[in-house]
Amino acid sequence: MATRIGGWLLALLETLMVIVLIVMVLLTMADVIGRYFMNRPLPGTIELIELMLGLVVFGTLPLTTLGQEHIVVDILTPAFRGWFKRAQQTLMSIIGAVVLGFIGWQLWRRGVELAGYGDLTAYLKLPVAPIAFSMSALSFLSCALLLALSVQAARGTLRPPPSALEAPQGAPGAGL
Amino acid sequence: MNATIIGFIAVLVLALAGLPIGFGLFAVGLIGFAYVIDWAPALAMVGQIAWETPQNYGFSVLPLFILMGAFLNQAKLSNDLYEASNTFLGHHRGGLAMATIVACGGFSAVCGSSLATAATMAKVSIPSMRRYGYADSLAAGSVAAGGTLGILIPPSTVFVIYGILTQTDIGKLFAAGILPGILTIVLYCLAIMLVVRLKPSLGPPGEYSRWSLRWKALLRVWAVVVLFVVVIGGLYVGAFTPTEAAGIGAFGSYLFVLLRNGWSWHGLRAAALETARSTAAIFVVLIGAIVFSNFVNVAGMSVALGGWVRGLDMSPTAVLVVILIFYVLLGCVFESMSMILLTIPILFPIVQQLGIDPIWFGVLVVVVTEVGLITPPVGLNVYVLKSVFRDIESATIFRGVFPFVCADLVRIALLTTFPAISLWLPSFMK
């Protein structure tokens, strides 16, 4: 049940990211067309693009983390075997989770700070704090997912990541 | 200074131990900053970077250009590009390999990624070369090498990152990559001609195509020409900002997908999701690298290194050569994006002090990181090929890449000796 709801949530997150990216493209187009053909650029485009970029990055973070798609150096790791491999995977996942936890914590602090000032964006007057809180929540979600992976790694049930080589198009680094 | 060296070693050890590069940079940068200054400012610093970096307007170029490449990939543009260059070159000895290089160049003009270029062209050109009895080494080598054009010929994700980190005009960097890109195509083709002259059995000639066929094939790649002219041309004449150019490119390439494949939510979703995933992966490294470079700055590494370099009393060219050699060595471990993120904040101030042109330096750095993409032990392009064609040994590909690495050395020498190759086109821009 829990996994089904989890899978459903991740699919929802995926679709949301797809929509944000499409809107980003359309917004840029509308801005250019407005400027060149109607002499009227779309106000606040830059602000919206910035917010959407932040949303895409942190919104996709749980997906990238769960899929073990972060960019790694894999010169030595393929040679690891047995208990050593399990220990390595567990330890690295925990370090990664700690880093994500730190990011989530600091973004939360920033959110509290921004909420205190009642900060709004310069042009569209959107409240900024909820964005910081969402980014923080998504970091904590990624942190939790990575901890779950570390438990799997310790048990030796962690599936190998779909390496950048298996699916060069969908993998991280495909954009490099 | 010592803290920085320990930091560097820690980053390297963690990376080799399999920790994602971005996490390692972040952890070492945070702890190092706290060690040099204190914990409270260190925490405030990482919070600031994690908050601001993903909301930097300049970086929105990245997902938009990646999306453009993803769309064009779905439109199977690579087939047309290969067909077109094949009708012109295929009947020469080694011609199919040369056609691969030219088609890679064409694909690079709409795609900003080396890995994507190599992976896409491999699926099209290797089966065809095998059919004509080409040696696997030459076939795979030409795709791996041709793929490196992806980040040199604009658009280029690596130039975007370099431009933002060093506050260099991205449009100028893109323009600077064009002539070196063409030079690379010529040098790679010369390398192929030399190889098949020495050993004709590696690349037998293919069929001759009549001119009517050639024109027909050429017409089918109109989309590449239109997109390149609008996107890169618009950027060149200053009609659009980089983000706008990338947005137009993504939109235009989607129109092309619609024309070719028709509407499909599944296809749209796949391309966008792939883009989001690449973007998130890049930003993790980006955030980590900025945290790390802040630590390096407070530890005084750049200043110390700069003073040391001045003390050596070497000419700027000599320093440049040392830096380039350093990049080739580092390229054996890191892939291009991480390498640039890690080194530019430290090396760029020195380069600036020496009065080296930032655009020229950018081109040189991209070119030397490309060499890292095809040399062992990491050679990402090689592994991408291996994943598409499992029956080709890595050793075979590395052997096939060798002539191209030699061509690369010639290219680096030419680009270092004649800065005008890189700087002529951008010199016309405002």
XYZ file of C-alpha atoms in Angstrom:
606
model
C 0.000 0.000 0.000
C 2.689 2.442 1.083
C 4.762 1.672 -1.998
C 1.716 2.128 -4.218
C 0.950 5.546 -2.786
C 4.660 6.381 -3.026
C 4.804 5.362 -6.668
C 1.667 7.352 -7.354
C 3.156 10.429 -5.700
C 6.360 10.136 -7.685
C 4.397 9.821 -10.930
C 2.516 12.963 -9.939
C 5.791 14.748 -9.266
C 7.065 13.631 -12.672
C 4.039 15.000 -14.460
C 4.311 18.248 -12.531
C 7.932 18.664 -13.614
C 6.989 17.997 -17.242
C 4.317 20.678 -17.082
C 6.657 23.203 -15.453
C 9.234 22.685 -18.198
C 6.625 23.082 -20.937
C 5.344 26.272 -19.323
C 8.922 27.543 -19.130
C 9.321 27.121 -22.884
C 5.950 28.694 -23.682
C 6.596 31.619 -21.364
C 9.942 32.383 -22.991
C 8.316 32.210 -26.417
C 5.456 34.468 -25.377
C 7.915 36.967 -23.955
C 9.962 37.113 -27.166
C 6.902 37.300 -29.400
C 5.406 39.981 -27.207
C 8.570 42.034 -27.320
C 9.194 41.792 -31.044
C 5.726 41.767 -32.531
C 3.536 43.543 -30.025
C 6.125 45.797 -28.503
C 5.102 44.561 -25.119
C 7.217 41.961 -23.305
C 5.466 39.769 -20.791
C 5.958 41.347 -17.371
C 7.610 39.269 -14.677
C 8.860 36.575 -17.048
C 12.328 36.515 -15.533
C 10.945 36.064 -12.039
C 8.676 33.238 -13.089
C 11.444 31.480 -15.019
C 13.698 31.686 -11.964
C 11.026 30.226 -9.705
C 10.267 27.457 -12.174
C 13.940 26.577 -12.532
C 14.177 26.221 -8.744
C 11.055 24.070 -8.823
C 12.422 21.806 -11.561
C 15.732 21.324 -9.767
C 14.309 20.515 -6.342
C 11.203 18.796 -7.668
C 13.306 16.366 -9.681
C 15.791 15.817 -6.866
C 13.751 12.979 -5.258
C 13.428 11.269 -8.653
C 17.125 11.576 -9.418
C 17.983 10.349 -5.926
C 15.636 7.370 -5.983
C 16.871 6.376 -9.424
C 20.492 6.651 -8.200
C 21.168 8.943 -11.108
C 23.541 11.397 -9.457
C 26.791 11.953 -11.299
C 29.465 9.631 -9.919
C 33.005 8.634 -10.798
C 32.828 4.913 -11.494
C 36.419 3.892 -11.965
C 36.847 1.798 -8.828
C 33.319 1.023 -7.649
C 32.468 -1.601 -10.314
C 35.302 -3.724 -8.919
C 33.856 -3.767 -5.371
C 32.344 -7.084 -4.261
C 30.566 -8.704 -1.320
C 30.531 -7.143 2.144
C 32.875 -4.376 1.027
C 30.468 -3.290 -1.667
C 27.567 -3.359 0.782
C 29.505 -1.298 3.322
C 30.578 1.178 0.660
C 27.057 1.619 -0.712
C 25.552 1.994 2.765
C 28.136 4.525 3.895
C 27.942 6.611 0.720
C 24.143 6.685 0.843
C 24.264 7.853 4.464
C 26.772 10.625 3.655
C 24.577 11.693 0.746
C 21.500 11.693 2.981
C 23.312 13.855 5.541
C 24.195 16.358 2.810
C 20.586 16.470 1.609
C 19.472 16.829 5.225
C 21.765 19.830 5.662
C 20.367 21.424 2.509
C 16.800 20.823 3.670
C 17.559 22.228 7.133
C 19.205 25.413 5.829
C 16.438 26.024 3.291
C 13.906 25.633 6.088
C 15.759 28.229 8.170
C 15.758 30.522 5.167
C 12.010 29.983 4.765
C 11.401 30.943 8.391
C 13.554 34.039 7.901
C 11.768 35.054 4.700
C 8.363 34.460 6.257
C 9.424 36.719 9.122
C 10.181 39.574 6.750
C 7.089 38.771 4.682
C 9.313 38.896 1.570
C 7.619 39.188 -1.825
C 9.166 38.877 -5.282
C 10.122 42.211 -6.797
C 7.653 42.371 -9.656
C 4.793 39.931 -9.275
C 4.659 40.249 -5.462
C 4.536 36.514 -4.929
C 5.373 35.389 -1.379
C 8.864 33.863 -1.292
C 8.764 31.851 1.937
C 6.488 29.032 0.650
C 8.983 28.427 -2.144
C 11.800 28.000 0.363
C 9.630 25.675 2.440
C 8.739 23.533 -0.599
C 12.367 23.315 -1.664
C 13.253 22.306 1.874
C 10.511 19.652 1.988
C 11.679 18.183 -1.318
C 15.263 18.020 0.007
C 14.055 16.190 3.123
C 12.062 13.810 0.934
C 15.198 13.076 -1.090
C 17.111 12.616 2.148
C 14.532 10.078 3.381
C 14.613 8.203 0.067
C 18.394 7.985 0.207
C 18.217 6.661 3.783
C 15.793 3.995 2.573
C 18.302 3.102 -0.128
C 21.048 2.863 2.494
C 18.963 0.335 4.435
C 18.541 -1.674 1.226
C 22.279 -1.411 0.598
C 23.056 -2.704 4.102
C 20.745 -5.674 3.532
C 22.333 -6.287 0.169
C 19.048 -5.846 -1.685
C 19.935 -2.590 -3.426
C 19.413 -2.871 -7.140
C 22.323 -1.584 -9.211
C 21.637 1.890 -10.619
C 20.528 2.137 -14.237
C 24.002 3.340 -15.164
C 24.530 6.279 -17.460
C 25.634 3.689 -19.977
C 22.413 1.714 -20.039
C 20.238 4.622 -21.058
C 22.417 7.510 -22.165
C 19.406 9.585 -23.102
C 17.577 9.519 -19.814
C 20.556 9.388 -17.558
C 22.234 12.234 -15.772
C 25.089 13.481 -17.769
C 23.089 13.125 -20.933
C 23.042 16.875 -20.860
C 26.747 17.257 -20.420
C 46.585 26.612 1.544
C 47.111 23.294 3.346
C 43.413 23.089 4.144
C 42.644 23.364 0.436
C 45.023 20.589 -0.514
C 43.499 18.307 2.119
C 40.085 19.342 0.791
C 41.040 18.417 -2.753
C 42.337 15.040 -1.664
C 39.148 14.441 0.337
C 36.997 15.286 -2.707
C 39.019 12.910 -4.871
C 38.900 10.071 -2.326
C 35.146 10.452 -1.774
C 34.540 10.547 -5.537
C 36.566 7.395 -6.095
C 34.729 5.734 -3.203
C 31.517 6.232 -5.165
C 29.957 9.240 -3.425
C 28.126 11.382 -6.002
C 30.493 14.213 -6.945
C 28.081 16.979 -5.935
C 27.575 15.550 -2.429
C 31.307 15.161 -1.918
C 32.035 18.726 -2.991
C 29.246 20.003 -0.751
C 30.359 18.066 2.341
C 34.044 18.948 1.989
C 33.243 22.576 1.153
C 30.949 22.944 4.175
C 33.354 21.342 6.639
C 36.337 23.191 5.174
C 34.559 26.549 5.345
C 33.573 25.852 8.948
C 37.182 24.898 9.746
C 38.605 28.097 8.245
C 35.879 30.520 9.462
C 33.216 28.992 11.722
C 30.113 26.808 11.619
C 27.442 29.510 11.731
C 28.703 31.411 8.662
C 29.368 28.092 6.892
C 25.763 27.003 7.380
C 24.484 30.396 6.284
C 26.702 30.149 3.201
C 25.400 26.747 2.086
C 21.814 27.857 2.719
C 22.376 30.895 0.560
C 23.886 28.854 -2.290
C 21.249 26.113 -2.201
C 18.603 28.842 -2.333
C 20.063 31.139 -4.970
C 21.798 28.821 -7.433
C 18.669 27.072 -8.728
C 16.951 30.435 -9.068
C 19.619 32.061 -11.195
C 18.038 33.230 -14.439
C 21.254 32.592 -16.370
C 21.132 28.865 -15.614
C 17.670 28.479 -17.141
C 19.530 28.166 -20.451
C 20.569 24.675 -19.422
C 17.221 22.840 -19.277
C 15.983 24.680 -22.364
C 18.935 23.658 -24.522
C 18.854 20.119 -23.133
C 15.166 19.944 -24.011
C 15.916 21.111 -27.548
C 18.372 18.241 -27.998
C 15.931 15.747 -26.489
C 13.178 16.755 -28.920
C 15.408 16.596 -31.976
C 16.558 13.208 -30.872
C 12.965 11.981 -30.974
C 12.571 13.368 -34.475
C 15.285 10.942 -35.648
C 17.211 13.817 -37.131
C 20.428 11.841 -36.793
C 19.351 9.496 -39.624
C 18.866 12.356 -42.047
C 22.138 14.001 -41.101
C 24.039 10.789 -41.609
C 22.304 10.038 -44.910
C 23.065 13.497 -46.226
C 26.757 13.459 -45.381
C 26.995 9.881 -46.583
C 25.760 10.688 -50.094
C 28.580 13.223 -50.409
C 31.434 11.309 -48.773
C 30.483 7.635 -48.696
C 32.176 6.576 -51.925
C 35.641 7.620 -50.730
C 37.867 5.243 -48.868
C 37.004 5.777 -45.192
C 34.116 7.914 -46.429
C 31.492 6.503 -44.099
C 33.666 7.369 -41.125
C 34.147 10.888 -42.465
C 30.401 11.126 -42.974
C 29.996 10.158 -39.319
C 32.247 13.027 -38.248
C 30.382 15.537 -40.418
C 26.998 14.287 -39.218
C 28.190 14.547 -35.609
C 29.159 18.134 -36.365
C 25.679 18.789 -37.735
C 24.014 17.215 -34.732
C 26.234 19.270 -32.408
C 24.855 22.411 -34.005
C 21.509 21.687 -32.380
C 22.589 19.644 -29.351
C 24.732 20.845 -26.475
C 25.895 17.502 -25.166
C 28.753 15.251 -26.155
C 27.307 12.091 -24.659
C 23.975 12.576 -26.390
C 25.713 13.262 -29.702
C 27.838 10.123 -29.451
C 24.953 7.912 -28.332
C 22.608 9.170 -31.027
C 25.027 8.986 -33.929
C 26.293 5.560 -32.868
C 22.902 3.967 -33.440
C 22.780 5.304 -36.970
C 26.313 5.137 -38.276
C 27.874 2.026 -36.757
C 25.416 -0.479 -38.296
C 25.930 1.171 -41.673
C 29.718 1.090 -41.380
C 29.597 -2.549 -40.371
C 27.521 -3.334 -43.442
C 30.256 -1.918 -45.644
C 32.944 -3.948 -43.877
C 34.482 -1.207 -41.766
C 36.686 -2.286 -38.868
C 34.931 -1.842 -35.516
C 37.859 0.188 -34.264
C 37.527 2.848 -36.957
C 33.722 2.838 -36.827
C 33.458 3.214 -33.048
C 36.461 5.527 -32.836
C 34.966 7.990 -35.274
C 31.661 8.115 -33.371
C 33.350 8.561 -29.986
C 35.566 11.310 -31.360
C 32.825 12.962 -33.414
C 30.654 13.032 -30.302
C 33.083 15.389 -28.576
C 32.002 18.083 -31.036
C 28.779 18.284 -29.027
C 30.187 20.658 -26.416
C 32.370 22.676 -28.789
C 29.945 23.582 -31.560
C 27.148 25.756 -30.119
C 24.839 25.318 -28.327
C 26.983 23.894 -25.560
C 26.075 23.232 -21.926
C 29.713 23.455 -20.882
C 30.102 26.928 -22.404
C 26.973 28.012 -20.525
C 28.440 26.912 -17.198
C 31.820 28.438 -18.008
C 30.195 31.690 -19.079
C 28.165 32.030 -15.887
C 31.035 31.095 -13.573
C 33.425 33.567 -15.188
C 30.859 36.210 -16.185
C 31.860 35.843 -19.807
C 29.279 36.534 -22.533
C 27.672 33.188 -23.465
C 26.823 34.370 -26.983
C 30.474 35.209 -27.602
C 31.595 31.871 -26.241
C 29.169 30.112 -28.577
C 30.459 32.114 -31.527
C 34.018 31.309 -30.497
C 33.301 27.583 -30.689
C 32.203 27.574 -34.338
C 35.531 27.847 -36.200
C 37.394 25.513 -33.821
C 34.502 23.078 -34.382
C 34.943 23.226 -38.140
C 38.710 22.878 -37.713
C 38.067 19.745 -35.663
C 35.876 18.233 -38.369
C 38.623 18.859 -40.949
C 41.378 17.445 -38.732
C 39.347 14.351 -37.846
C 38.617 13.708 -41.533
C 42.326 14.087 -42.303
C 43.061 11.587 -39.537
C 40.641 9.115 -41.147
C 42.190 9.629 -44.591
C 45.615 8.953 -43.138
C 44.439 5.821 -41.320
C 42.783 4.265 -44.384
C 45.799 5.144 -46.517
C 48.029 3.197 -44.134
C 45.560 0.333 -43.782
C 42.932 0.356 -46.552
C 41.113 -2.712 -45.193
C 39.857 -0.668 -42.204
C 37.470 1.453 -44.267
C 36.509 0.291 -47.763
C 34.689 2.751 -50.047
C 30.875 2.735 -50.143
C 28.489 3.447 -52.990
C 28.584 6.557 -55.133
C 25.461 8.720 -55.000
C 24.322 10.819 -57.924
C 23.914 14.563 -57.397
C 20.131 14.359 -57.570
C 20.222 12.035 -54.579
C 22.633 14.310 -52.769
C 20.403 17.343 -53.093
C 17.420 15.342 -51.974
C 19.239 14.108 -48.872
C 20.510 17.589 -48.133
C 17.006 19.019 -48.297
C 15.889 16.686 -45.548
C 18.168 18.339 -42.993
C 16.603 21.762 -43.434
C 15.439 21.761 -39.819
C 19.001 21.708 -38.501
C 19.906 24.646 -40.701
C 16.822 26.645 -39.753
C 17.231 26.000 -36.032
C 20.936 26.784 -36.062
C 20.446 30.002 -38.001
C 17.572 31.192 -35.812
C 18.942 30.135 -32.426
C 22.686 30.680 -32.754
C 22.311 33.378 -35.405
C 19.795 35.256 -33.264
C 22.168 35.057 -30.348
C 25.074 36.177 -32.532
C 23.403 39.310 -33.838
C 22.088 40.068 -30.376
C 18.395 39.567 -31.143
C 17.880 37.225 -28.174
C 19.382 36.569 -24.780
C 20.778 33.052 -24.315
C 17.671 31.957 -22.381
C 15.377 33.294 -25.093
C 17.444 31.622 -27.801
C 17.252 28.330 -25.924
C 13.504 28.699 -25.391
C 12.977 29.364 -29.075
C 15.201 26.413 -29.917
C 13.195 24.089 -27.676
C 9.902 25.352 -29.083
C 11.099 25.168 -32.690
C 12.469 21.686 -32.299
C 9.169 20.584 -30.809
C 7.340 21.948 -33.850
C 9.675 19.793 -35.907
C 8.789 16.740 -33.789
C 5.095 17.478 -34.342
C 5.685 17.659 -38.074
C 7.593 14.381 -38.153
C 5.977 12.193 -35.519
C 2.683 13.902 -34.780
C 1.367 14.715 -31.328
C 2.161 12.314 -28.526
C 1.857 13.054 -24.818
C 4.091 10.098 -24.116
C 6.889 11.458 -26.292
C 6.585 14.970 -24.886
C 6.625 13.644 -21.357
C 9.660 11.422 -21.990
C 11.694 14.278 -23.462
C 10.770 16.706 -20.677
C 11.386 14.185 -17.920
C 14.762 13.276 -19.326
C 15.589 16.982 -19.373
C 14.445 17.507 -15.778
C 16.550 14.575 -14.588
C 19.671 15.804 -16.353
C 19.041 19.290 -14.998
C 18.704 18.113 -11.400
C 21.837 15.986 -11.688
C 23.811 18.931 -13.072
C 22.561 21.287 -10.363
C 23.601 18.954 -7.570
C 27.152 19.136 -8.880
C 26.771 22.850 -9.501
C 25.665 23.612 -5.920
C 28.383 21.364 -4.486
C 31.032 22.991 -6.657
C 30.033 26.520 -5.659
C 30.101 25.574 -1.961
C 33.520 24.010 -2.476
C 34.897 26.992 -4.360
C 33.722 29.316 -1.571
C 35.753 27.231 0.857
C 38.752 27.386 -1.481
C 38.396 31.161 -1.672
C 38.309 31.721 2.089
C 41.238 29.331 2.451
C 43.137 31.679 0.155
C 43.960 29.082 -2.479
C 43.536 31.299 -5.530
C 45.640 34.063 -4.014
C 48.340 31.663 -2.897
C 48.355 29.869 -6.233
C 48.437 33.180 -8.094
C 51.387 34.380 -6.019
C 53.175 31.118 -6.589
C 52.645 31.305 -10.350
C 53.941 34.895 -10.429
C 56.954 33.791 -8.389
C 57.799 31.202 -11.020
C 58.331 34.006 -13.498
C 56.968 31.959 -16.404
C 55.489 33.494 -19.532
C 51.659 33.470 -19.726
C 51.878 30.949 -22.562
C 53.966 28.597 -20.479
C 51.467 28.837 -17.603
C 48.664 28.203 -20.063
C 50.389 25.078 -21.351
C 50.843 23.805 -17.788
C 47.148 24.442 -17.063
C 46.109 22.588 -20.222
C 48.272 19.582 -19.339
C 46.714 19.610 -15.870
C 43.261 19.478 -17.495
C 44.144 16.524 -19.690
C 45.347 14.631 -16.607
C 42.282 15.573 -14.543
C 40.115 14.504 -17.482
C 41.248 10.954 -16.813
C 39.135 10.955 -13.634
C 36.318 13.514 -13.943
C 33.804 14.112 -16.691
C 33.771 17.524 -18.349
C 31.063 19.291 -16.342
C 32.412 18.378 -12.900
C 35.934 19.179 -14.000
C 35.041 22.655 -15.185
C 32.961 23.377 -12.096
C 35.782 22.247 -9.845
C 38.681 24.032 -11.509
C 37.425 27.234 -13.094
C 36.755 29.121 -9.840
C 40.343 28.410 -8.780
C 42.215 28.784 -12.050
C 40.284 31.583 -13.689
C 41.592 34.408 -11.448
C 45.148 33.368 -12.344
C 44.300 33.301 -16.016
C 42.817 36.771 -15.702
C 45.868 38.122 -13.913
C 48.052 36.859 -16.717
C 45.934 38.773 -19.194
C 44.781 35.664 -21.085
C 41.561 36.259 -23.034
C 38.665 34.579 -21.152
C 36.894 33.535 -24.359
C 40.007 31.977 -25.841
C 40.721 30.228 -22.527
C 37.148 28.914 -22.479
C 37.543 27.354 -25.910
C 40.871 25.777 -24.943
C 39.429 24.362 -21.733
C 36.472 22.841 -23.565
C 38.789 21.313 -26.152
C 41.090 19.728 -23.583
C 38.172 18.385 -21.570
C 36.947 16.788 -24.784
C 40.169 14.844 -24.984
C 39.295 13.482 -21.555
C 35.998 12.214 -22.953
C 37.759 9.774 -25.283
C 40.902 8.781 -23.372
C 41.173 5.932 -20.847
C 40.488 5.155 -18.090
C 37.179 7.073 -17.920
C 36.499 8.163 -21.510
C 32.744 8.592 -21.079
C 31.991 8.679 -24.794
C 33.650 5.299 -25.148
C 31.456 3.787 -22.446
C 28.353 5.287 -23.954
C 29.200 3.551 -27.221
C 29.916 0.336 -25.411
C 26.476 0.473 -23.844
C 24.867 0.774 -27.265
C 27.059 -1.900 -28.873
C 27.928 -4.447 -26.232
C 29.847 -6.670 -28.634
C 32.561 -4.070 -29.218
C 35.393 -4.273 -26.670
C 36.415 -1.069 -24.866
C 39.994 -1.776 -25.921
C 38.907 -1.814 -29.580
C 37.232 1.567 -29.208
C 40.221 3.081 -27.406
C 42.432 1.751 -30.231
C 40.114 3.309 -32.786
C 40.149 6.611 -30.939
C 43.947 6.848 -31.021
C 44.270 8.633 -34.414
C 41.713 11.174 -33.262
C 43.605 11.859 -30.042
C 46.649 12.577 -32.233
C 44.500 14.952 -34.287
C 43.398 16.557 -31.020
C 46.995 17.298 -30.074
C 47.460 19.052 -33.417
C 44.239 20.930 -32.807
C 45.241 22.084 -29.315
C 48.588 23.256 -30.706
C 46.851 25.190 -33.501
C 44.283 26.781 -31.202
C 46.969 27.780 -28.706
C 49.233 29.229 -31.396
C 46.512 31.069 -33.312
C 44.009 32.615 -30.871
C 42.325 34.232 -33.879
C 40.682 30.898 -34.796
C 38.602 31.254 -31.632
C 38.417 35.021 -31.345
C 37.697 36.133 -34.909
C 33.935 35.432 -34.980
C 33.165 36.881 -31.541
C 35.129 40.020 -32.451
C 32.221 41.198 -34.597
C 29.778 41.056 -31.710
C 28.885 44.035 -29.589
